[in-house]
PDB file of C-alpha atoms in Angstrom:
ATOM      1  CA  UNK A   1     133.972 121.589 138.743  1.00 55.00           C
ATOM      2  CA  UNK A   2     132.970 124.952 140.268  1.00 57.00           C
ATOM      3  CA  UNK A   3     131.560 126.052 137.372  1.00 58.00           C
ATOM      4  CA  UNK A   4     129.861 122.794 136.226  1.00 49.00           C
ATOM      5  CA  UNK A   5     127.422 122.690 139.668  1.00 50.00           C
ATOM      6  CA  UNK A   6     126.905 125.976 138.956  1.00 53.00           C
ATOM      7  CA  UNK A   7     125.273 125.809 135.229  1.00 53.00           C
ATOM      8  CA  UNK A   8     123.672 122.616 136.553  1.00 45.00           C
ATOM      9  CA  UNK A   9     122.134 124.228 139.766  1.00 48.00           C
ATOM     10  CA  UNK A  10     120.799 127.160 136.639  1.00 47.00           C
ATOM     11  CA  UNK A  11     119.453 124.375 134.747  1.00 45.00           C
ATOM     12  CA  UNK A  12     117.360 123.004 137.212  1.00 45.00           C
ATOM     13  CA  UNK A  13     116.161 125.778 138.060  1.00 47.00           C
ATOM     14  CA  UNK A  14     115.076 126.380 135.061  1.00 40.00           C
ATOM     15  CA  UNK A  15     113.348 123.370 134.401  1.00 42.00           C
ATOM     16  CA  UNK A  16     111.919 123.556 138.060  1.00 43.00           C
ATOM     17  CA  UNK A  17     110.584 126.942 137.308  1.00 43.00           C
ATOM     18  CA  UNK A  18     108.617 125.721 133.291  1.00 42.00           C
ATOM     19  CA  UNK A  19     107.349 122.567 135.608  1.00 46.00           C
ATOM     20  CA  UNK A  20     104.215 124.433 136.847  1.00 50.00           C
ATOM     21  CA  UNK A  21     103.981 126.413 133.733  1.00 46.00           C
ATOM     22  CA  UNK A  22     103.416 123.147 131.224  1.00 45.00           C
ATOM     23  CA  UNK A  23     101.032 121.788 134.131  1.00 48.00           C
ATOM     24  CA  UNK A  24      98.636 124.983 133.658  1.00 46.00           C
ATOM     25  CA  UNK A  25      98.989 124.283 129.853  1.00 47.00           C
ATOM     26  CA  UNK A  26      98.197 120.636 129.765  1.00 47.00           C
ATOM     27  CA  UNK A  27      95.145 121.819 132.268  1.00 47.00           C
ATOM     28  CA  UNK A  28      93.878 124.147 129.613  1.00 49.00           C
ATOM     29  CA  UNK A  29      93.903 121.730 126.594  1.00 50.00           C
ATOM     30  CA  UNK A  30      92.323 118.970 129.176  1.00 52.00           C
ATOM     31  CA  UNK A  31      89.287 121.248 130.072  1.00 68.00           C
ATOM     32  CA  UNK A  32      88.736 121.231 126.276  1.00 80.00           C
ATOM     33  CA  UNK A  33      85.490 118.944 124.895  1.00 85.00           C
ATOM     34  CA  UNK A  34      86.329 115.589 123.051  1.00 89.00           C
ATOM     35  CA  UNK A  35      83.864 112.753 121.838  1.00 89.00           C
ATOM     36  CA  UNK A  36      85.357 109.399 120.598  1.00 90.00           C
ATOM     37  CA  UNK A  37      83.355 107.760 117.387  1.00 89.00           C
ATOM     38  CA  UNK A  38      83.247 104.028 117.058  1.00 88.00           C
ATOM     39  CA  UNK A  39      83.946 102.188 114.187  1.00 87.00           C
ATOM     40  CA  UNK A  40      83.255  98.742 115.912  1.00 89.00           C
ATOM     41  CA  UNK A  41      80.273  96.808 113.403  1.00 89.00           C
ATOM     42  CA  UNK A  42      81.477  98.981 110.843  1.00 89.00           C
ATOM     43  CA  UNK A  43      82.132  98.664 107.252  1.00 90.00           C
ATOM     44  CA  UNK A  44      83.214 101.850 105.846  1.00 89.00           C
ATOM     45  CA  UNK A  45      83.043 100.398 101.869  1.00 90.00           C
ATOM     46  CA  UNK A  46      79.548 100.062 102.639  1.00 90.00           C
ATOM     47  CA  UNK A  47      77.467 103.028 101.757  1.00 90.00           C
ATOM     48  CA  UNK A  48      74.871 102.264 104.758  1.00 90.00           C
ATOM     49  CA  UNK A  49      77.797 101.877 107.297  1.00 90.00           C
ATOM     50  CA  UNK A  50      79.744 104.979 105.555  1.00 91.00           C
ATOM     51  CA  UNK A  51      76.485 106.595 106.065  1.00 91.00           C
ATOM     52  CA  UNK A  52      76.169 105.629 109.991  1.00 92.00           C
ATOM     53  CA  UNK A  53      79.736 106.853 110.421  1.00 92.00           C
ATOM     54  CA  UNK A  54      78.645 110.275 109.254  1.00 92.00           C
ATOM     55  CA  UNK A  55      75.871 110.399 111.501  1.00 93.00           C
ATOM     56  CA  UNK A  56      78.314 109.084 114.277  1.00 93.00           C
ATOM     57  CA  UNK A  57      80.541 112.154 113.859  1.00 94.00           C
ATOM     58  CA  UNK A  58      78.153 114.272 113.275  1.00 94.00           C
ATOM     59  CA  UNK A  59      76.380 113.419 116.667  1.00 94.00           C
ATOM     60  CA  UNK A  60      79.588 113.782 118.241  1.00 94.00           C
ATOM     61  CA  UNK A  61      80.222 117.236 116.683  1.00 93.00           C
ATOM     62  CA  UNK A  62      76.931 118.369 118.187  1.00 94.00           C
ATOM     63  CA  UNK A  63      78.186 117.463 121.419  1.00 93.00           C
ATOM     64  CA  UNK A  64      81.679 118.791 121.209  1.00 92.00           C
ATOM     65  CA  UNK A  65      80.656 121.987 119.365  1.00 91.00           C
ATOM     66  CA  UNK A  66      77.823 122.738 122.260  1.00 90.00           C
ATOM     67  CA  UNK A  67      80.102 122.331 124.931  1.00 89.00           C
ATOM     68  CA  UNK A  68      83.006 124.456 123.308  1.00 87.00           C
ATOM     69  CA  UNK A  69      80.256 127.433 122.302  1.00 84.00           C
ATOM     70  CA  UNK A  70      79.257 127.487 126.167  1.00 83.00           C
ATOM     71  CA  UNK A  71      82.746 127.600 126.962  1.00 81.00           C
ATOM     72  CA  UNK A  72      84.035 130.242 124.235  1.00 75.00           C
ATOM     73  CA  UNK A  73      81.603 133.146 124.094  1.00 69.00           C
ATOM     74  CA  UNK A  74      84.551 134.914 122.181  1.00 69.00           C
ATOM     75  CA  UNK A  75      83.894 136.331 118.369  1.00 64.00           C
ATOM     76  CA  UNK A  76      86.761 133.571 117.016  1.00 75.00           C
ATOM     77  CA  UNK A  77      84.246 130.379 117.661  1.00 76.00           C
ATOM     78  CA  UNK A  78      81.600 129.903 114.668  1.00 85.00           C
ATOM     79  CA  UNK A  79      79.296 126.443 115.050  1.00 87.00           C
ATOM     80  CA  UNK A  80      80.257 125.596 111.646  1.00 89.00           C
ATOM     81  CA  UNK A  81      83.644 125.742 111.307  1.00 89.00           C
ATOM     82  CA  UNK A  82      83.913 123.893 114.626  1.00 90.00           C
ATOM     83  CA  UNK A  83      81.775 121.394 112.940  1.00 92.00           C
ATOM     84  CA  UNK A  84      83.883 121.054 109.856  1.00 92.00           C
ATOM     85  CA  UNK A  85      86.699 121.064 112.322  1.00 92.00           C
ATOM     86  CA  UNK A  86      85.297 117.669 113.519  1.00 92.00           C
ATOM     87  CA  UNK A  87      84.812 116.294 110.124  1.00 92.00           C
ATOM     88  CA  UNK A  88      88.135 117.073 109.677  1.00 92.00           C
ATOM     89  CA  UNK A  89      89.792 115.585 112.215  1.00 92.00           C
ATOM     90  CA  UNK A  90      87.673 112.470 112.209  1.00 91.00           C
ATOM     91  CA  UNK A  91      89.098 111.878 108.802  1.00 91.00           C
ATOM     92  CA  UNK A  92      92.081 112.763 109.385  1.00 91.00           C
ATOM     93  CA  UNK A  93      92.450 109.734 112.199  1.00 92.00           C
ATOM     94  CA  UNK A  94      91.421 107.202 109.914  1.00 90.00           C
ATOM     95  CA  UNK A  95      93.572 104.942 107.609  1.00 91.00           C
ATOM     96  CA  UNK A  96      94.384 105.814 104.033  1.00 93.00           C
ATOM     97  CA  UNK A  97      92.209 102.812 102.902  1.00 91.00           C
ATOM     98  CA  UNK A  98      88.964 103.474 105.505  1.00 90.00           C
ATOM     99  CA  UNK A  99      88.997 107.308 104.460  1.00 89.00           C
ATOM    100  CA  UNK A 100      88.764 105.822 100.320  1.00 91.00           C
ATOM    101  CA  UNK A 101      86.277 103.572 101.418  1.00 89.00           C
ATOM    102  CA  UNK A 102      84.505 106.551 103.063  1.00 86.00           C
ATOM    103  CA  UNK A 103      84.863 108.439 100.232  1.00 87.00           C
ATOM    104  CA  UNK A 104      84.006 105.794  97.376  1.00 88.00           C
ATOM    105  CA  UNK A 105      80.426 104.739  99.828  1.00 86.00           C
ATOM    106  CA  UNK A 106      79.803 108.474 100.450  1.00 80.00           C
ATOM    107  CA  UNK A 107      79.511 108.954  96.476  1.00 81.00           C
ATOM    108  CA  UNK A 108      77.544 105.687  95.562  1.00 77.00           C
ATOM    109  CA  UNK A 109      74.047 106.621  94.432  1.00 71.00           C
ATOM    110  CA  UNK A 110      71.139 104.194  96.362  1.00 67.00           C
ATOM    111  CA  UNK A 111      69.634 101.611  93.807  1.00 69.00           C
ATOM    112  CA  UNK A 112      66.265 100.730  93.947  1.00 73.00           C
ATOM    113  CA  UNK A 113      64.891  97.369  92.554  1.00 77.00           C
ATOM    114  CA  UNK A 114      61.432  96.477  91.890  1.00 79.00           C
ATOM    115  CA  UNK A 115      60.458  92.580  91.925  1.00 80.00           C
ATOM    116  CA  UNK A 116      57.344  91.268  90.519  1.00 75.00           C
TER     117      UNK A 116
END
């Protein structure tokens, strides 16, 4: 039983000790920029709405980019690839069917009709 409290009193102490340590952690990846994009009013299969979503994450980018390049004055950090970055993960979050209906809109060529 000795021996039991004992690797139990080491185990807590252990966790006691990474406590603090996955605190600072979760503080650092807090502090980090993040936008949210709305999809509410839109239809992605449409290439006007696909179009608006763009500009939505794009706007967003601008704004999460910005803040992260006054943040990270380091050499890792380009604009564009943080951009891209955004695209990325944008797309990544929606479902398999929005992000073909993304696509699909995104590759429709505009139509113009003349009436007389």
């Amino acid at each position: 039983m000795r021996k039991f409290m004992t690797s139990l009193a080491a185990v807590a102490t252990v966790t006691l000790a990474a406590v603090p340590a996955l605190g600072l952690l979760q503080a650092a990846h807090a502090a980090e920029p993040t936008a949210t994009v709305s999809l509410v009013g839109l239809n992605l299969s449409n290439p006007a709405h696909a179009a608006e979503f763009l500009a939505r994450v794009d706007t967003a980018g601008e704004r999460v980019c910005g803040a992260k390049a006054r943040t990270n004055p380091g050499g890792d950090f380009t604009m564009a690839g943080c951009k891209v970055a955004v695209r990325s993960q944008a797309a990544s979050q929606l479902s398999r069917s929005q992000r073909q209906s993304l696509h699909m809109a995104s590759r429709a060529a505009p139509v113009t009709v003349a009436v007389r």
